[in-house]
mmCIF file of C-alpha atoms in Angstrom:
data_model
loop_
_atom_site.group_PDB
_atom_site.id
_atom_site.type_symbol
_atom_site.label_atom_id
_atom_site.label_comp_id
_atom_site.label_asym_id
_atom_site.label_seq_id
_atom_site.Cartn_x
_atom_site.Cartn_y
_atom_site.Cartn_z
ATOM 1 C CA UNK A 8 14.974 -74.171 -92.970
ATOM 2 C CA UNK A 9 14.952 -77.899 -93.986
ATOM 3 C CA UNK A 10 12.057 -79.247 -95.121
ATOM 4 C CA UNK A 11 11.478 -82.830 -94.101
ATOM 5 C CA UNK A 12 8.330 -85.205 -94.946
ATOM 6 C CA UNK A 13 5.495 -85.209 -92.298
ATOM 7 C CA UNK A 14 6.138 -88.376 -89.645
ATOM 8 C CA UNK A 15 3.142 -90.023 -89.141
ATOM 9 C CA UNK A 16 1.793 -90.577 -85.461
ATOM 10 C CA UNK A 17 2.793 -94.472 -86.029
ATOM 11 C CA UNK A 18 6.334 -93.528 -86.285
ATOM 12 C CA UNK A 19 6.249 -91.157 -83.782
ATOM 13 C CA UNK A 20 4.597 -93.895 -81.014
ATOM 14 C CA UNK A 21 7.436 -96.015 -82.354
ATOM 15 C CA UNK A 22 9.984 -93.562 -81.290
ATOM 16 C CA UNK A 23 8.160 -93.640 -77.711
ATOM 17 C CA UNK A 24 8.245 -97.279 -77.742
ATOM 18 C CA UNK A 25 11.707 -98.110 -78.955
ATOM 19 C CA UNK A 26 12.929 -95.886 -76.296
ATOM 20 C CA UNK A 27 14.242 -92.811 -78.226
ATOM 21 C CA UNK A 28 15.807 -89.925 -75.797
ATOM 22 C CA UNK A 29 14.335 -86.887 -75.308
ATOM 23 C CA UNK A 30 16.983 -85.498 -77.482
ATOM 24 C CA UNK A 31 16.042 -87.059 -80.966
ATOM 25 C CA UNK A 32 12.329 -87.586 -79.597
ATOM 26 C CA UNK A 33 12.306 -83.827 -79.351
ATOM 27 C CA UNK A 34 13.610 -83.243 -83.176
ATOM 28 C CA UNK A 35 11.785 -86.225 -84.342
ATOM 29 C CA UNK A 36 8.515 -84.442 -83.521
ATOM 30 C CA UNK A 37 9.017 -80.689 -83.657
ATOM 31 C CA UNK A 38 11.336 -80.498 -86.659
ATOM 32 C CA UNK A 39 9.390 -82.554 -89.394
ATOM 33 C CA UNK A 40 5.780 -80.363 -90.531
ATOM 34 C CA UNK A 41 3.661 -80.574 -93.808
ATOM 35 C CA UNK A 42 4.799 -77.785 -96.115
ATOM 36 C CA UNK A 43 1.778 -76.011 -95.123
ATOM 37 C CA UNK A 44 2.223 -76.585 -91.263
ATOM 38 C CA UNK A 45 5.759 -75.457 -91.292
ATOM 39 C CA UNK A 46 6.341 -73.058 -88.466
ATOM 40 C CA UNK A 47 8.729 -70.843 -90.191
ATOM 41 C CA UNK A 48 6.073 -69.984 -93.165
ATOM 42 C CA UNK A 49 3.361 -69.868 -90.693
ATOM 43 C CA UNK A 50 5.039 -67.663 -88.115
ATOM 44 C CA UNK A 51 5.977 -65.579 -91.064
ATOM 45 C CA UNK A 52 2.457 -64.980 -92.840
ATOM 46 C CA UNK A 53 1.452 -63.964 -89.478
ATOM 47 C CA UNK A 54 3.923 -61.709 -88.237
ATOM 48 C CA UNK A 55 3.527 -59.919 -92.192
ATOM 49 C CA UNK A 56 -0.452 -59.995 -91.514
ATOM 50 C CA UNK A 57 0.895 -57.992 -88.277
ATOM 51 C CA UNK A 58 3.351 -55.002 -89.968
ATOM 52 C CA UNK A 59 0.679 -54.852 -93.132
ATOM 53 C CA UNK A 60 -2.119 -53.912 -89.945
ATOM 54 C CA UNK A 61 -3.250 -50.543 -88.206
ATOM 55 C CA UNK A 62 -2.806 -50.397 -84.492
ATOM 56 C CA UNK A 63 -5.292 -52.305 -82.886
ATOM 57 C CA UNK A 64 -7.985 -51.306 -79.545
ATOM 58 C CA UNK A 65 -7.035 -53.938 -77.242
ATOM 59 C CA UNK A 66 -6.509 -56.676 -79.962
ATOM 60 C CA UNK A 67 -9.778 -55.119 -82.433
ATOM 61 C CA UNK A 68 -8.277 -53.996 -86.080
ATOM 62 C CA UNK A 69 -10.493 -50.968 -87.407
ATOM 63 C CA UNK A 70 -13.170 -50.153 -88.087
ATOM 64 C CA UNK A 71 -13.580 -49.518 -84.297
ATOM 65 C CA UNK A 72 -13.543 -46.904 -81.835
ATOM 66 C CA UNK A 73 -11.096 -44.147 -81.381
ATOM 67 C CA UNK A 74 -7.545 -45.331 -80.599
ATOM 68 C CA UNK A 75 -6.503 -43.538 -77.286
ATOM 69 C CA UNK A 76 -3.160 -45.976 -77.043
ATOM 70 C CA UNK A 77 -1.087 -48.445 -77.946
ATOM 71 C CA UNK A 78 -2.391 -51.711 -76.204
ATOM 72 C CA UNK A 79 -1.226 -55.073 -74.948
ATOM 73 C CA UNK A 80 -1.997 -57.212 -77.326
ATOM 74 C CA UNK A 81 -0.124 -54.955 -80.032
ATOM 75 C CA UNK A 82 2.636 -55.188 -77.643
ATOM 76 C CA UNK A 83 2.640 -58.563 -77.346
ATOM 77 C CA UNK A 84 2.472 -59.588 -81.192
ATOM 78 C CA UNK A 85 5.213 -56.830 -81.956
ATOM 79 C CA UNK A 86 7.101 -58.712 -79.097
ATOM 80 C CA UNK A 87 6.710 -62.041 -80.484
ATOM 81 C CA UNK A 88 7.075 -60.768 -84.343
ATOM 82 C CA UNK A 89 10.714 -59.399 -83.198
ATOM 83 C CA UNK A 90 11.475 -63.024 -80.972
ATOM 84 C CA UNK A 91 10.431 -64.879 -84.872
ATOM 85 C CA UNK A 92 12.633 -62.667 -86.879
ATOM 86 C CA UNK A 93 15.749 -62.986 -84.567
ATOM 87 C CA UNK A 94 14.716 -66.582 -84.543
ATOM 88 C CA UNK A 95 15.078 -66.578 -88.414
ATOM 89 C CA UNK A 96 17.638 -64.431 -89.073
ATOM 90 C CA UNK A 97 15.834 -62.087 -91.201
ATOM 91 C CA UNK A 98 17.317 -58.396 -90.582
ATOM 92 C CA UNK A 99 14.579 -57.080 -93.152
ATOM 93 C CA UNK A 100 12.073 -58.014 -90.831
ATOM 94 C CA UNK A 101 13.764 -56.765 -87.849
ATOM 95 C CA UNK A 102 14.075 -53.410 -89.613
ATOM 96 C CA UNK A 103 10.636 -53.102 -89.919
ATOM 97 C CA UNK A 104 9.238 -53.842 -86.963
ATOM 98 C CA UNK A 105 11.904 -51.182 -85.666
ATOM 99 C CA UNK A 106 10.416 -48.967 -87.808
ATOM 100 C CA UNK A 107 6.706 -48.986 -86.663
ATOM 101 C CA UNK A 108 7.875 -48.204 -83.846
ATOM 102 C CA UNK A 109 9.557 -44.912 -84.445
ATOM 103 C CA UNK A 110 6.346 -42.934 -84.631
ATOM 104 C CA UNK A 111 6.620 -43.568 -80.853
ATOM 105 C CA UNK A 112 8.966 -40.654 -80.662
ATOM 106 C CA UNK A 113 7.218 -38.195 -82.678
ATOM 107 C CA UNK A 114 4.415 -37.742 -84.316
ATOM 108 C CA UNK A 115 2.310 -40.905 -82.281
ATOM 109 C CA UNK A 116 4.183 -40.016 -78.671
ATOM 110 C CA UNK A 117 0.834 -39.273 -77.869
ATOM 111 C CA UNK A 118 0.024 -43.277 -77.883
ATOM 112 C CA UNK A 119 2.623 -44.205 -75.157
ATOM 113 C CA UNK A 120 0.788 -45.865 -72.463
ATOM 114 C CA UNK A 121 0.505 -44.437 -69.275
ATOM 115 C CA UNK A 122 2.427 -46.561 -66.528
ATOM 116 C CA UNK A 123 -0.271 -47.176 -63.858
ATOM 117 C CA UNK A 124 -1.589 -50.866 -64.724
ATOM 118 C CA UNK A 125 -0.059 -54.178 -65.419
ATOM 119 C CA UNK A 126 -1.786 -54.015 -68.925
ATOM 120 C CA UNK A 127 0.032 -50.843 -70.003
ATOM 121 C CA UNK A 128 3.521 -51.157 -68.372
ATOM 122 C CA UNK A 129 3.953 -54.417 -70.751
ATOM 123 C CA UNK A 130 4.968 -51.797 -73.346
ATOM 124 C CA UNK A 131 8.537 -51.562 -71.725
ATOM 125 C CA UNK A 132 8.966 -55.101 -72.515
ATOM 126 C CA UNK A 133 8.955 -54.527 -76.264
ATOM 127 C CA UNK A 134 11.132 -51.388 -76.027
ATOM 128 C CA UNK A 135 13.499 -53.449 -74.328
ATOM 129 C CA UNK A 136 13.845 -56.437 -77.237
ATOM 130 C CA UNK A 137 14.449 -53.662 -79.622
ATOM 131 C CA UNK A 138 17.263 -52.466 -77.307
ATOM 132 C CA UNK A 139 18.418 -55.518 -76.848
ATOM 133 C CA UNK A 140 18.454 -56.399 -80.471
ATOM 134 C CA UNK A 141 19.454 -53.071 -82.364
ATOM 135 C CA UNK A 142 22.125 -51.789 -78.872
ATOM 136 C CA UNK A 143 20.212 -48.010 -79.470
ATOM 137 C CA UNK A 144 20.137 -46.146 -75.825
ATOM 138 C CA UNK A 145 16.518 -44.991 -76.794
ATOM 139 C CA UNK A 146 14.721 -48.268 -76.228
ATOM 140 C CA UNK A 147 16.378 -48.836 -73.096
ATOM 141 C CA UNK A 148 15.642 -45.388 -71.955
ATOM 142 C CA UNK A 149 12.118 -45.831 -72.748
ATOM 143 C CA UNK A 150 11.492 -49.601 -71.552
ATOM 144 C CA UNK A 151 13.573 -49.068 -67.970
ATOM 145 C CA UNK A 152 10.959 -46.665 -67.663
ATOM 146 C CA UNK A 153 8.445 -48.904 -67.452
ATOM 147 C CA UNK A 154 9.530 -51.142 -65.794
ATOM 148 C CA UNK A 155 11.234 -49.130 -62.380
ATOM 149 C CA UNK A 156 7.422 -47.544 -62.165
ATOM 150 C CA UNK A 157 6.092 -51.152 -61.897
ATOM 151 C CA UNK A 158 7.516 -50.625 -58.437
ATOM 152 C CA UNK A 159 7.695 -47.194 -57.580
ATOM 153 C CA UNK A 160 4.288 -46.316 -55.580
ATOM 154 C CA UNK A 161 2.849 -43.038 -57.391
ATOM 155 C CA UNK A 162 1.196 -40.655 -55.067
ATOM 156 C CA UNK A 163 -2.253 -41.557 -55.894
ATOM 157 C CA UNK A 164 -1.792 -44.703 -55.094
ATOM 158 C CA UNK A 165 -5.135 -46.233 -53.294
ATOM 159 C CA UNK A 166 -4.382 -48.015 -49.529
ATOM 160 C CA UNK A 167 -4.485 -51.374 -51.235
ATOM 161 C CA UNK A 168 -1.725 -50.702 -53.591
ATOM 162 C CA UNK A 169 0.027 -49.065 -51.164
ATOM 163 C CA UNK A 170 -0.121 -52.497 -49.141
ATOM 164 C CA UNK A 171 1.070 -54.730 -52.004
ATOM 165 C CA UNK A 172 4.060 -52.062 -52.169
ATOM 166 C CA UNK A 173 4.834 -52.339 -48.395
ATOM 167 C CA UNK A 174 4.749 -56.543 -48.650
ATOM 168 C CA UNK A 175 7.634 -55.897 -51.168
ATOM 169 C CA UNK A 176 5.079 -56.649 -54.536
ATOM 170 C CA UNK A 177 3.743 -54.098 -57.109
ATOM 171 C CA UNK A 178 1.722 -51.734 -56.437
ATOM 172 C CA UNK A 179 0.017 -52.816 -59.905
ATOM 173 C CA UNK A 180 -0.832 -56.413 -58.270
ATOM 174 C CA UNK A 181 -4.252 -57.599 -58.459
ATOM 175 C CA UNK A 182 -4.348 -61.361 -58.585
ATOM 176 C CA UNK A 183 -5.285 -61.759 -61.925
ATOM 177 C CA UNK A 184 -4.232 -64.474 -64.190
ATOM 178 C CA UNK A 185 -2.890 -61.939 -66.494
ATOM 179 C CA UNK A 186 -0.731 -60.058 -64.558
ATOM 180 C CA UNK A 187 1.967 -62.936 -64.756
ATOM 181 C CA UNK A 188 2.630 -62.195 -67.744
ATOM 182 C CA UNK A 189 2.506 -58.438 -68.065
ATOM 183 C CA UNK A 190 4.403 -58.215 -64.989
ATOM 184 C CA UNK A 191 6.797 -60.968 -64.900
ATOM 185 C CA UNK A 192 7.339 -60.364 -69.127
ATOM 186 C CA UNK A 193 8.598 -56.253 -68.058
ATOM 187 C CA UNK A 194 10.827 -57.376 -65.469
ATOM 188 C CA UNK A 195 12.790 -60.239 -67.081
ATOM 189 C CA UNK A 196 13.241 -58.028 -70.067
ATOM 190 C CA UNK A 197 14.985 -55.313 -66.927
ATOM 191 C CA UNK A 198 16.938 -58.225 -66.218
ATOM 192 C CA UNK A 199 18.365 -59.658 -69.015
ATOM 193 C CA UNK A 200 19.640 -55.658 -70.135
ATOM 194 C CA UNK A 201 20.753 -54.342 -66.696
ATOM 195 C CA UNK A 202 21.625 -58.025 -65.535
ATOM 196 C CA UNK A 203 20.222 -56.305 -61.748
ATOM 197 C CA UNK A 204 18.815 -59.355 -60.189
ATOM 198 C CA UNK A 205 16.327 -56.865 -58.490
ATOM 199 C CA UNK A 206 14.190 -57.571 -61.553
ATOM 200 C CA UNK A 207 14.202 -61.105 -61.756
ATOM 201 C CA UNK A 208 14.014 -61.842 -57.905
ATOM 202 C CA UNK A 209 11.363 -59.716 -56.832
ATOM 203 C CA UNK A 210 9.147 -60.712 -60.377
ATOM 204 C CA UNK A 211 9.948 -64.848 -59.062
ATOM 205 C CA UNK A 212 8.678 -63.764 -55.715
ATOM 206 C CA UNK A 213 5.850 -62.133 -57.562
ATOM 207 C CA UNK A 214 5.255 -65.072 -59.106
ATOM 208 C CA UNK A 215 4.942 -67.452 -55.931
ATOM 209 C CA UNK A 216 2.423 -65.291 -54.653
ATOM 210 C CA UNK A 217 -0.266 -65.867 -57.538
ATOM 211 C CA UNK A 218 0.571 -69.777 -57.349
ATOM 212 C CA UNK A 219 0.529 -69.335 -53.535
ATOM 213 C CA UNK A 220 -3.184 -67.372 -54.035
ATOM 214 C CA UNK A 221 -5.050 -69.212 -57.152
ATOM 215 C CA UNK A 222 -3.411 -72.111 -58.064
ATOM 216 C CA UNK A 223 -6.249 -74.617 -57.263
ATOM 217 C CA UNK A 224 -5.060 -78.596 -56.513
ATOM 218 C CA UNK A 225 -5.561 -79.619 -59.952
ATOM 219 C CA UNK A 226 -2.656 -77.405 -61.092
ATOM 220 C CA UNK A 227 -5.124 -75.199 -63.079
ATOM 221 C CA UNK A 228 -6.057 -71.630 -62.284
ATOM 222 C CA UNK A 229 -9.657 -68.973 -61.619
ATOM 223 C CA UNK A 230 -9.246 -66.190 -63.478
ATOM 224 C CA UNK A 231 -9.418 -64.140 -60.257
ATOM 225 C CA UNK A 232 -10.282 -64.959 -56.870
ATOM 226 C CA UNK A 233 -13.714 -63.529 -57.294
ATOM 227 C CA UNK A 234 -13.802 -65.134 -60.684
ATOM 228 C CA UNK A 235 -14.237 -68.858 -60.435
ATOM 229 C CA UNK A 236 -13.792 -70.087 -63.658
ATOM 230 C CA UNK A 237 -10.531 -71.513 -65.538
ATOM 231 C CA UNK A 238 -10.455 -69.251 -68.365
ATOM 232 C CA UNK A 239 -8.494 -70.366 -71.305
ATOM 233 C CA UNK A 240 -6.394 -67.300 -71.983
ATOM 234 C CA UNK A 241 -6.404 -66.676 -68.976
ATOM 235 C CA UNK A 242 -4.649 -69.717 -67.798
ATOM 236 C CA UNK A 243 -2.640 -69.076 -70.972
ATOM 237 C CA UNK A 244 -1.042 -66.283 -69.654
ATOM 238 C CA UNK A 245 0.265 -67.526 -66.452
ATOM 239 C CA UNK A 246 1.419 -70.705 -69.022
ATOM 240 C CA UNK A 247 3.678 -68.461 -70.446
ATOM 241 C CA UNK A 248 4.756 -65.904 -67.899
ATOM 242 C CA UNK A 249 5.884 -69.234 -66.048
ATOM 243 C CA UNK A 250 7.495 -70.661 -68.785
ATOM 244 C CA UNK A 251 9.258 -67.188 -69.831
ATOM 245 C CA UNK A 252 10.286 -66.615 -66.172
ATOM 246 C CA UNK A 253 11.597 -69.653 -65.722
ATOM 247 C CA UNK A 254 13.895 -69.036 -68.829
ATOM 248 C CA UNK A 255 15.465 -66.175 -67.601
ATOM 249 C CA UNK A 256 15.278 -67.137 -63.650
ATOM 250 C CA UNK A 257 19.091 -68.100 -62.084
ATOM 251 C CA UNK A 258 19.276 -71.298 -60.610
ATOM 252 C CA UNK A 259 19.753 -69.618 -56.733
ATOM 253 C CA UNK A 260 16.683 -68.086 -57.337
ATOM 254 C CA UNK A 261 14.931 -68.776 -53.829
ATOM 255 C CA UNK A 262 11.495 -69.060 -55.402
ATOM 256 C CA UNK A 263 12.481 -71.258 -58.565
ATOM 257 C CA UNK A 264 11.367 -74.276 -57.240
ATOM 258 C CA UNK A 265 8.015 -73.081 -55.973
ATOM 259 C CA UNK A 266 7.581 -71.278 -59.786
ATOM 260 C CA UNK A 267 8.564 -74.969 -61.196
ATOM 261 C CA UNK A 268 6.622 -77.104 -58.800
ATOM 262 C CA UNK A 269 3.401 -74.734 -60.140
ATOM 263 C CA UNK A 270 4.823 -75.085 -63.734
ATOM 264 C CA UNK A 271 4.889 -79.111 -63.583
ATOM 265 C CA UNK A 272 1.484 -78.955 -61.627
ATOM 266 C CA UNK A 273 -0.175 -77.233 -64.688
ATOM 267 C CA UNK A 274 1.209 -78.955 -67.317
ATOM 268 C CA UNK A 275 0.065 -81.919 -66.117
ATOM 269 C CA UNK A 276 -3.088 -81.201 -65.021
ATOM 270 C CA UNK A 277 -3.381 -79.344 -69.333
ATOM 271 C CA UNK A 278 -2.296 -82.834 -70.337
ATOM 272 C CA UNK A 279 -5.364 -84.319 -69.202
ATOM 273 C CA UNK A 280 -7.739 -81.860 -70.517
ATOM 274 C CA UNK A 281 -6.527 -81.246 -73.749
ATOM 275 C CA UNK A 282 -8.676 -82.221 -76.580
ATOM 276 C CA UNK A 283 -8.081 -85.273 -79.171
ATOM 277 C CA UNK A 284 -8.312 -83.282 -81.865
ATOM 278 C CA UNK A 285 -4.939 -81.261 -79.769
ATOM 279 C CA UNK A 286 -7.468 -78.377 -78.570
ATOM 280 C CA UNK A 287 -8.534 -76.831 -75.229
ATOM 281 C CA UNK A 288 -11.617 -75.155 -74.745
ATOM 282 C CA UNK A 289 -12.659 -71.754 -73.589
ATOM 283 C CA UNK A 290 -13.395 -72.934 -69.880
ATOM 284 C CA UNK A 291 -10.581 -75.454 -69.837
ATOM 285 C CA UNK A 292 -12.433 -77.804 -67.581
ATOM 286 C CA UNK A 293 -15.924 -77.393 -69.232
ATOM 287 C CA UNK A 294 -16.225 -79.931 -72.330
ATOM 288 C CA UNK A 295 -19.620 -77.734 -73.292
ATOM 289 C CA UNK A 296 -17.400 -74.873 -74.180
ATOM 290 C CA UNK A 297 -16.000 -74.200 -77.739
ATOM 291 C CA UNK A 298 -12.801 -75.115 -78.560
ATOM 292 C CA UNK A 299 -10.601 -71.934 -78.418
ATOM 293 C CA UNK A 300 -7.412 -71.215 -79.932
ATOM 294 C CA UNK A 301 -5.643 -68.155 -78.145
ATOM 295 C CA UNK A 302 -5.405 -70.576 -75.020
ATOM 296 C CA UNK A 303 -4.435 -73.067 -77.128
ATOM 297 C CA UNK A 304 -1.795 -71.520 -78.615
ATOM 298 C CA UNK A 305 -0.229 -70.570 -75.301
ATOM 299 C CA UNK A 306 -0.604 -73.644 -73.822
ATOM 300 C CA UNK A 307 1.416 -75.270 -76.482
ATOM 301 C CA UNK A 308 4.181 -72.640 -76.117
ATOM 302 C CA UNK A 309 4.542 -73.451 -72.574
ATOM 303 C CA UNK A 310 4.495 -76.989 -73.861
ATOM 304 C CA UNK A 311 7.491 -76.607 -76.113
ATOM 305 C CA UNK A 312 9.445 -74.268 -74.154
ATOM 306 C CA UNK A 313 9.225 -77.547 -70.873
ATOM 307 C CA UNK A 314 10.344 -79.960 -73.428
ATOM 308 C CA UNK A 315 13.064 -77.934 -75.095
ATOM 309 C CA UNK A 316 14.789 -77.031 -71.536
ATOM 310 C CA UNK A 317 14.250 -80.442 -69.959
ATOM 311 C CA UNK A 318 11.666 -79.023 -67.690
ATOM 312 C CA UNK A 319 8.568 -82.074 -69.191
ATOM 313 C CA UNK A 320 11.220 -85.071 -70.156
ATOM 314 C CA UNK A 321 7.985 -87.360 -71.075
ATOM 315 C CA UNK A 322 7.105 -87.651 -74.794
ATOM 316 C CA UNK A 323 3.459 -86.953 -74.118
ATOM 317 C CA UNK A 324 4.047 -83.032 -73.559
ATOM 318 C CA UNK A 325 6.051 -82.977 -76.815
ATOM 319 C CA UNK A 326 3.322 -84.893 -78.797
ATOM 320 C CA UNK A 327 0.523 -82.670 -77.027
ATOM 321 C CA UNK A 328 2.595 -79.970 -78.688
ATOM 322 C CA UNK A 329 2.583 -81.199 -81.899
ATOM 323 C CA UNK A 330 -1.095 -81.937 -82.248
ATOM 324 C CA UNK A 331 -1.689 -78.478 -80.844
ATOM 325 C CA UNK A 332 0.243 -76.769 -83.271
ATOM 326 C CA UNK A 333 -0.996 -78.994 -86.252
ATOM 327 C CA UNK A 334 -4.824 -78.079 -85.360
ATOM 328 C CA UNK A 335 -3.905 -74.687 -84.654
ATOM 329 C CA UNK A 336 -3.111 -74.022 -88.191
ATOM 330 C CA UNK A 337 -6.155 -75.371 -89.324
ATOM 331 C CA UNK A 338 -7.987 -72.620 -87.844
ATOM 332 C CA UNK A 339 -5.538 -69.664 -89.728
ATOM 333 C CA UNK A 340 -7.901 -68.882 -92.455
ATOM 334 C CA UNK A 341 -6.531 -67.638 -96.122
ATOM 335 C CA UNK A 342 -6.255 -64.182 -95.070
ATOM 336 C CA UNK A 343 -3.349 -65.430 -92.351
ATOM 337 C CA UNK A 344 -6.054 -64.355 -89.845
ATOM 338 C CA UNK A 345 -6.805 -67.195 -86.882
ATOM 339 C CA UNK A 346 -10.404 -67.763 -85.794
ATOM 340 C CA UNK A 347 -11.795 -68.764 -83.175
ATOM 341 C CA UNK A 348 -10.251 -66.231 -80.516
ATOM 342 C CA UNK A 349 -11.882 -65.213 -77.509
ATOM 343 C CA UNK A 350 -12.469 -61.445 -77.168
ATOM 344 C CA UNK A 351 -10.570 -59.584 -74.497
ATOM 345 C CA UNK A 352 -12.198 -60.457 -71.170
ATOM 346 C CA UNK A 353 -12.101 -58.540 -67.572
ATOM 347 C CA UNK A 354 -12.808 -61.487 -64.746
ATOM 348 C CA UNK A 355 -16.114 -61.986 -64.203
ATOM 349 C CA UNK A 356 -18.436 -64.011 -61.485
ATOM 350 C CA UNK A 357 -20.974 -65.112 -63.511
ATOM 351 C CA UNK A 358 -20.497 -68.253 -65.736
ATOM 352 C CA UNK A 359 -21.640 -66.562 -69.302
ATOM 353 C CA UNK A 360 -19.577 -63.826 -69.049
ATOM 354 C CA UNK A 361 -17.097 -66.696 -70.466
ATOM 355 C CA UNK A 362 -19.394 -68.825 -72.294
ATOM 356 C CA UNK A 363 -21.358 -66.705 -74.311
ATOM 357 C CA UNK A 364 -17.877 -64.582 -75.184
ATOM 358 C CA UNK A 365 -17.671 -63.570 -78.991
ATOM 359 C CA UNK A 366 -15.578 -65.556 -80.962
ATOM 360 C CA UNK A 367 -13.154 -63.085 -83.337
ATOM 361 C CA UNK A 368 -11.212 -63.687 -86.339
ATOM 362 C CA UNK A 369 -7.637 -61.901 -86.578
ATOM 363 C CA UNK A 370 -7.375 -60.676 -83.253
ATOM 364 C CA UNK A 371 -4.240 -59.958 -81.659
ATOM 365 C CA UNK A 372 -4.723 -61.917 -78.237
ATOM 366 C CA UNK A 373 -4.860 -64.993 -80.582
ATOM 367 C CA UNK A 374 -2.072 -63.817 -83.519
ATOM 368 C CA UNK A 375 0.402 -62.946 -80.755
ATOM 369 C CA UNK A 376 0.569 -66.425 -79.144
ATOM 370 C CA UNK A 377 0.296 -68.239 -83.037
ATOM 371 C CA UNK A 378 3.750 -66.431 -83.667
ATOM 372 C CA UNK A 379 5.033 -67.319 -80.209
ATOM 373 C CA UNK A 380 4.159 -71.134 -80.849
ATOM 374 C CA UNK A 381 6.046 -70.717 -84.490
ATOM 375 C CA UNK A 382 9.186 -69.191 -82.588
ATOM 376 C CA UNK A 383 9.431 -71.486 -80.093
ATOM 377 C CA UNK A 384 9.233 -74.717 -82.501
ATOM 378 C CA UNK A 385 11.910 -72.798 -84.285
ATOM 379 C CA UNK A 386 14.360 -73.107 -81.020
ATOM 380 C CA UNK A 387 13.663 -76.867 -81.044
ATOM 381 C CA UNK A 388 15.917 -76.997 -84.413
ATOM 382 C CA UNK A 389 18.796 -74.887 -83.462
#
C-alpha cells in the first residue's frame, strides 16, 4: 500500500470548491492517512488482536462466564477479518483464520450455534466467505445450513412466527434493528454462492418491511417498536445490512428502490447528527449521551460503501467518513483494543437502559465494525 502525506482539511475544501469529481474527490480523501491512521496497519493490528484472542460470550473476552457457543459478534469480526485479508492479499492471514475455524468440526462441534434466532443463524454467513474464498464443499455444507432454516418453520414454532412464515418473512423476524443485519448478512452470502435469487429477493423484501415498520421521518430508526430510542449500534446495524444488501441486490430487484430510498433517508438524516469531532453518540439524537464508537464505526462503513458505489455523490458523506475514521483511531488504545464500546444491549423501554450502558474496551461489537471501516477504505484504492 502507498503511503501518501496526510491532506489537510484546507486542501480537501479546495477540492470541494474547485469542483473535483467524485472520482478523484473520493481518492483524494480516502487514500491519503497519517502513518498511524493508515487503514491497512490499523485493520491489521486489529484483525491480529482478533486470531491472538479466546472465543468471546457475546463480544466479552475471558475471564467471564462459561462459553456455551460461538456468538455473533465472533462471527462478525471473523467475517470482517477474512473481507480485510482478501482485501490485502495476504494468504497467511487467510490461512489462519481458516484454521480457527476447524475446531468447528471436531473437537469444539459442540459450539455450533443452534439455528433458531437471527443472532445465531449469522454463523452461516462466515462459513460461507470461507467457502467462497478457499472453494472447500464443507463451508458451504455448513453455511447453506443456516441459512435454508432461516426460512424453514421448525415445529415448535410459536403462532407469531408461524405468521411471519405465512406473510412470506422469517420465522426468526422480530423487528429489531439488528436483525437486518443478521438476516439480510446470511442470505446475501446464499446468494452470491448458489446465485438462487430466492436469497436475495425474499432478504430485500425482508428488508422493506423493517423500513416500512421503524423507519421514523427523520430517516433514523427505534431500536424496536416497543423500544423508543435511536440506539447507536443499533442503527449501526441496519447501516450496514442496507449498505451490504444493496451491494449484492440486482438491479430488477422489486424492492431496491424502497431499500435505497431508506438508505439515502438515513444517511442524511446521520449527516446532521454526527459530531465535529466525526463522532455519534450512544442515543444518536441525544447530545447528553457519550460519544460511542461501535455505532460510529458502522456508520462510517455505510458511509464509504454510498460513496464508493455512487449511492452519496456529495463530498460531505466522504469527508464525514474521513473524520469518522480519523477519530475512531484515536480511541484504539496501545493494546489494539478500541474503547468506548457499548455493551451488548436487548431493546429496552426505559431511557437508562441505554444511557447508563457500560462502556467496554476490546469488545467485539466495536472491533468487528473497526476492521469493516479499514476494509472498506481499502476498496476505495483499488
Amino acid at each position: 500500500m502507498k503511503k501518501i502525506k496526510f491532506i489537510p482539511l484546507t486542501l480537501l475544501s479546495g477540492l470541494i470548491l474547485a469542483g473535483c469529481t467524485t472520482g478523484k474527490f473520493e481518492r483524494a480523501v480516502f487514500d491519503d492517512f497519517p502513518v498511524d491512521k493508515d487503514p491497512e496497519a490499523i485493520g491489521t493490528r486489529v484483525v491480529e488482536k482478533f486470531l491472538g484472542s479466546p472465543h468471546s460470550i457475546y463480544g466479552v473476552l475471558p475471564p467471564h462466564k462459561e462459553l456455551k457457543q460461538i456468538s455473533y459478534p465472533d462471527v462478525c469480526t471473523w467475517l470482517g477479518g477474512l473481507w480485510f485479508a482478501e482485501e490485502v492479499g495476504n494468504q497467511e492471514l487467510i490461512d489462519r483464520l481458516e484454521q480457527r475455524f476447524q475446531p468447528f468440526f471436531d473437537e469444539e462441534k459442540w459450539l455450533l450455534p443452534e439455528p433458531n434466532h437471527v443472532d445465531n443463524n449469522v454463523f452461516g454467513a462466515l462459513a460461507l466467505e470461507l467457502f467462497l474464498q478457499t472453494g472447500d464443499p464443507k463451508y458451504y455444507e455448513l453455511g447453506m445450513a443456516y441459512a435454508d432454516s432461516q426460512w424453514a418453520v421448525p415445529e415448535a414454532a410459536t403462532a407469531e412466527e408461524k405468521a411471519w412464515a405465512d406473510k412470506g418473512y422469517s420465522w426468526q423476524t422480530r423487528i429489531w434493528l439488528d436483525d437486518m443485519f443478521m438476516i439480510t448478512a446470511v442470505q446475501a452470502q446464499a446468494y452470491r454462492v448458489t446465485g438462487d435469487r430466492k436469497y436475495i429477493d425474499r432478504a430485500a423484501r425482508q428488508m422493506a418491511l423493517y423500513l416500512d415498520e421503524i423507519q421514523l421521518e427523520n430517516g433514523l430508526f427505534h431500536h424496536a417498536p416497543f423500544a423508543p430510542y435511536i440506539w447507536g449500534r443499533g442503527n449501526g446495524w441496519m447501516a450496514v445490512g442496507m449498505s451490504e444488501l444493496l451491494r449484492a441486490l440486482p438491479a430488477d430487484n422489486p424492492d431496491r428502490e424502497r431499500i435505497m430510498q431508506g438508505y439515502l433517508k438515513m444517511m442524511k438524516s446521520l449527516l446532521a447528527f454526527q459530531e465535529e469531532d466525526g463522532m455519534w453518540r450512544q442515543l444518536v439524537d441525544q447530545p447528553d449521551l457519550w460519544k460511542e464508537t461501535s455505532g460510529t464505526a458502522m456508520f462510517a462503513y455505510a458511509m464509504i460503501t454510498g460513496v464508493q458505489e455512487g449511492w452519496l455523490a456529495e463530498g460531505a458523506y466522504a469527508l464525514a467518513a474521513r473524520k469518522a475514521w480519523l477519530e475512531l483511531t484515536n480511541y484504539l488504545n496501545d493494546e489494539d483494543n478500541l474503547t468506548m464500546i457499548c455493551v451488548g444491549l436487548n431493546a429496552r423501554d426505559f431511557r437508562k437502559r441505554y444511557e447508563n450502558a457500560k462502556q467496554t474496551v476490546g469488545n467485539l461489537h466495536g472491533q468487528a465494525p473497526m476492521i469493516w471501516c479499514a476494509t472498506a477504505l481499502l476498496r476505495s484504492e483499488r
